[in-house]
């Protein structure tokens, strides 16, 4: 496998929290472009800690993380900005990601901060909301939506950034069977690397 086909490469990643809790021990992982991977483990196994290293939310203490061949380095602010545009993370609770007055503004937030404006921004928002079947809710407040709808909007906020890697932390938790099927269909339609964290 050539290096240009590698989406994510983790080498000997180890991490301990300030309280001494060792969350990761020498993790090695290689994920190819377009691959779909599930990270499985019980609560407290370090899955979310690992995810937070993928775009520099947590700094590596030992080991290395590469996204599309670029080292994730929390000291390299410009490089981190590029990494964060490539790795989109959908957190377990959509309310951790939705904070704007309307659904459309939530989806526009990331692309706006990356410099998109006017018609280009509107197009990205429309496309992302259409991909998750939520375009008709563009002008609604997110807190007026069901949990499953908020989860889809959270996915749209990340898709609007056009990531190369989509990471979903416990994507089906608190979803009814119909919402799980809808989310599965959305994920099947995407032509990007997907990492799902679950237990």
Tab-separated table of C-alpha atoms in Angstrom:
chain	number	residue	atom	x	y	z
A	1	UNK	CA	0.000	0.000	0.000
A	2	UNK	CA	1.460	3.370	-0.991
A	3	UNK	CA	1.555	6.248	1.470
A	4	UNK	CA	-0.870	8.325	-0.610
A	5	UNK	CA	-3.521	5.662	0.023
A	6	UNK	CA	-3.196	6.022	3.792
A	7	UNK	CA	-5.788	8.273	5.407
A	8	UNK	CA	-4.664	7.852	8.990
A	9	UNK	CA	-1.496	6.484	10.538
A	10	UNK	CA	-0.937	6.201	14.297
A	11	UNK	CA	2.437	5.095	15.644
A	12	UNK	CA	3.006	4.075	19.284
A	13	UNK	CA	0.474	6.594	20.646
A	14	UNK	CA	0.339	6.715	24.434
A	15	UNK	CA	-1.545	9.184	26.616
A	16	UNK	CA	-2.160	9.705	30.320
A	17	UNK	CA	-4.492	12.282	31.846
A	18	UNK	CA	-3.145	14.687	34.505
A	19	UNK	CA	-4.703	12.537	37.247
A	20	UNK	CA	-2.420	9.681	36.145
A	21	UNK	CA	-5.114	7.667	34.348
A	22	UNK	CA	-3.266	5.940	31.479
A	23	UNK	CA	-5.828	6.010	28.659
A	24	UNK	CA	-3.711	4.841	25.711
A	25	UNK	CA	-0.766	2.418	25.610
A	26	UNK	CA	1.325	2.221	22.419
A	27	UNK	CA	-1.556	2.339	19.919
A	28	UNK	CA	-0.666	1.552	16.300
A	29	UNK	CA	-3.260	1.916	13.557
A	30	UNK	CA	-3.260	2.319	9.783
A	31	UNK	CA	-6.452	3.200	7.911
A	32	UNK	CA	-6.628	3.415	4.117
A	33	UNK	CA	-8.556	6.037	2.173
A	34	UNK	CA	-12.231	5.138	1.892
A	35	UNK	CA	-12.007	2.459	4.560
A	36	UNK	CA	-14.741	2.084	7.184
A	37	UNK	CA	-13.466	1.154	10.613
A	38	UNK	CA	-15.166	0.539	13.949
A	39	UNK	CA	-13.268	1.192	17.175
A	40	UNK	CA	-14.814	-1.165	19.712
A	41	UNK	CA	-14.324	-1.309	23.447
A	42	UNK	CA	-16.055	-0.845	26.784
A	43	UNK	CA	-16.584	2.552	28.399
A	44	UNK	CA	-13.290	3.906	29.672
A	45	UNK	CA	-11.184	1.949	27.161
A	46	UNK	CA	-9.729	5.131	25.610
A	47	UNK	CA	-11.719	5.249	22.362
A	48	UNK	CA	-12.766	8.893	22.722
A	49	UNK	CA	-9.284	9.825	23.958
A	50	UNK	CA	-7.871	8.313	20.767
A	51	UNK	CA	-10.376	10.228	18.637
A	52	UNK	CA	-9.412	13.521	20.286
A	53	UNK	CA	-5.835	13.003	19.072
A	54	UNK	CA	-6.905	12.740	15.424
A	55	UNK	CA	-7.348	16.483	14.978
A	56	UNK	CA	-5.261	17.824	17.833
A	57	UNK	CA	-7.943	18.362	20.481
A	58	UNK	CA	-5.524	16.469	22.724
A	59	UNK	CA	-1.765	16.780	22.231
A	60	UNK	CA	0.290	13.639	21.817
A	61	UNK	CA	2.575	12.961	24.762
A	62	UNK	CA	4.232	9.949	23.145
A	63	UNK	CA	3.937	8.620	19.615
A	64	UNK	CA	2.752	10.205	16.388
A	65	UNK	CA	-0.487	10.713	14.479
A	66	UNK	CA	-0.470	11.423	10.730
A	67	UNK	CA	-3.516	12.497	8.716
A	68	UNK	CA	-3.063	12.226	4.940
A	69	UNK	CA	0.687	12.089	5.555
A	70	UNK	CA	0.771	15.256	7.699
A	71	UNK	CA	1.879	15.086	11.323
A	72	UNK	CA	-0.766	16.233	13.823
A	73	UNK	CA	1.194	18.732	15.928
A	74	UNK	CA	-0.669	20.934	18.417
A	75	UNK	CA	2.180	23.486	18.293
A	76	UNK	CA	1.735	23.988	14.526
A	77	UNK	CA	-1.392	26.181	14.472
A	78	UNK	CA	-1.570	26.501	10.676
A	79	UNK	CA	-1.002	22.780	10.201
A	80	UNK	CA	-3.639	22.039	12.840
A	81	UNK	CA	-6.142	24.175	10.937
A	82	UNK	CA	-5.500	22.056	7.826
A	83	UNK	CA	-5.795	18.811	9.803
A	84	UNK	CA	-9.090	19.926	11.355
A	85	UNK	CA	-10.505	20.590	7.900
A	86	UNK	CA	-9.616	16.984	6.964
A	87	UNK	CA	-10.849	15.218	10.126
A	88	UNK	CA	-14.459	15.884	11.076
A	89	UNK	CA	-15.644	14.611	14.442
A	90	UNK	CA	-19.303	14.112	15.341
A	91	UNK	CA	-19.493	13.881	19.111
A	92	UNK	CA	-21.792	11.529	21.008
A	93	UNK	CA	-24.149	14.311	22.107
A	94	UNK	CA	-25.193	16.551	19.197
A	95	UNK	CA	-25.916	19.359	21.648
A	96	UNK	CA	-22.137	19.625	22.161
A	97	UNK	CA	-21.907	20.782	18.524
A	98	UNK	CA	-25.104	22.747	17.989
A	99	UNK	CA	-25.061	26.213	19.519
A	100	UNK	CA	-26.267	28.696	16.889
A	101	UNK	CA	-29.819	30.115	16.695
A	102	UNK	CA	-30.722	28.128	13.554
A	103	UNK	CA	-29.788	24.834	11.918
A	104	UNK	CA	-28.442	26.668	8.856
A	105	UNK	CA	-26.217	28.888	10.981
A	106	UNK	CA	-24.859	25.842	12.799
A	107	UNK	CA	-23.945	24.164	9.509
A	108	UNK	CA	-22.446	27.420	8.162
A	109	UNK	CA	-20.287	28.045	11.236
A	110	UNK	CA	-17.277	25.912	10.235
A	111	UNK	CA	-17.150	26.862	6.545
A	112	UNK	CA	-17.624	30.548	7.446
A	113	UNK	CA	-14.641	30.351	9.785
A	114	UNK	CA	-12.637	28.760	6.964
A	115	UNK	CA	-13.350	31.814	4.784
A	116	UNK	CA	-16.425	30.840	2.742
A	117	UNK	CA	-18.963	33.611	2.120
A	118	UNK	CA	-22.202	34.443	0.297
A	119	UNK	CA	-23.313	32.086	-2.511
A	120	UNK	CA	-20.460	29.633	-1.925
A	121	UNK	CA	-21.355	29.368	1.776
A	122	UNK	CA	-25.071	28.966	0.985
A	123	UNK	CA	-24.269	26.200	-1.501
A	124	UNK	CA	-22.167	24.264	1.027
A	125	UNK	CA	-24.884	24.565	3.702
A	126	UNK	CA	-27.621	23.483	1.288
A	127	UNK	CA	-25.561	20.531	0.076
A	128	UNK	CA	-24.683	19.326	3.598
A	129	UNK	CA	-28.262	19.616	4.868
A	130	UNK	CA	-29.576	17.872	1.743
A	131	UNK	CA	-27.141	14.988	2.270
A	132	UNK	CA	-28.674	14.293	5.689
A	133	UNK	CA	-32.277	15.025	4.665
A	134	UNK	CA	-32.583	18.144	6.831
A	135	UNK	CA	-32.740	21.010	4.307
A	136	UNK	CA	-36.345	21.856	5.184
A	137	UNK	CA	-35.214	22.537	8.776
A	138	UNK	CA	-32.566	25.098	7.788
A	139	UNK	CA	-34.298	28.045	9.483
A	140	UNK	CA	-35.428	26.208	12.618
A	141	UNK	CA	-33.753	26.379	16.009
A	142	UNK	CA	-31.855	23.130	16.661
A	143	UNK	CA	-33.386	22.760	20.117
A	144	UNK	CA	-36.818	22.368	18.455
A	145	UNK	CA	-35.686	19.157	16.732
A	146	UNK	CA	-35.788	15.560	17.934
A	147	UNK	CA	-32.563	13.935	19.137
A	148	UNK	CA	-32.240	11.972	15.878
A	149	UNK	CA	-32.729	15.131	13.816
A	150	UNK	CA	-30.118	16.969	15.895
A	151	UNK	CA	-27.718	14.067	15.321
A	152	UNK	CA	-28.216	14.416	11.547
A	153	UNK	CA	-27.638	18.181	11.766
A	154	UNK	CA	-24.430	17.524	13.738
A	155	UNK	CA	-23.317	15.225	10.902
A	156	UNK	CA	-24.169	18.009	8.415
A	157	UNK	CA	-22.019	20.516	10.351
A	158	UNK	CA	-19.065	18.207	9.808
A	159	UNK	CA	-19.913	17.291	6.193
A	160	UNK	CA	-20.069	21.004	5.337
A	161	UNK	CA	-16.327	21.100	6.014
A	162	UNK	CA	-15.820	18.403	3.333
A	163	UNK	CA	-13.610	16.213	5.512
A	164	UNK	CA	-11.511	13.335	4.218
A	165	UNK	CA	-12.129	11.425	7.452
A	166	UNK	CA	-15.448	11.358	9.317
A	167	UNK	CA	-15.304	10.202	12.934
A	168	UNK	CA	-18.536	9.407	14.783
A	169	UNK	CA	-18.466	8.843	18.535
A	170	UNK	CA	-21.246	6.390	19.517
A	171	UNK	CA	-23.324	7.358	16.445
A	172	UNK	CA	-26.353	5.198	17.235
A	173	UNK	CA	-26.647	5.890	20.970
A	174	UNK	CA	-30.053	7.249	22.004
A	175	UNK	CA	-31.460	6.767	18.490
A	176	UNK	CA	-34.643	4.858	17.767
A	177	UNK	CA	-34.476	2.086	15.111
A	178	UNK	CA	-35.792	4.333	12.303
A	179	UNK	CA	-33.216	7.035	13.073
A	180	UNK	CA	-30.462	4.404	13.162
A	181	UNK	CA	-31.468	3.187	9.700
A	182	UNK	CA	-31.527	6.774	8.370
A	183	UNK	CA	-28.055	7.458	9.766
A	184	UNK	CA	-26.734	4.177	8.339
A	185	UNK	CA	-28.066	5.136	4.884
A	186	UNK	CA	-26.388	8.547	5.099
A	187	UNK	CA	-23.069	6.962	6.039
A	188	UNK	CA	-23.331	4.360	3.252
A	189	UNK	CA	-23.750	7.157	0.704
A	190	UNK	CA	-20.486	8.896	1.666
A	191	UNK	CA	-17.292	8.281	-0.279
A	192	UNK	CA	-14.850	9.134	2.524
A	193	UNK	CA	-12.988	7.350	5.302
A	194	UNK	CA	-15.319	6.668	8.236
A	195	UNK	CA	-14.324	5.760	11.778
A	196	UNK	CA	-17.127	4.769	14.141
A	197	UNK	CA	-16.523	4.550	17.866
A	198	UNK	CA	-18.825	2.174	19.723
A	199	UNK	CA	-18.949	-0.333	22.558
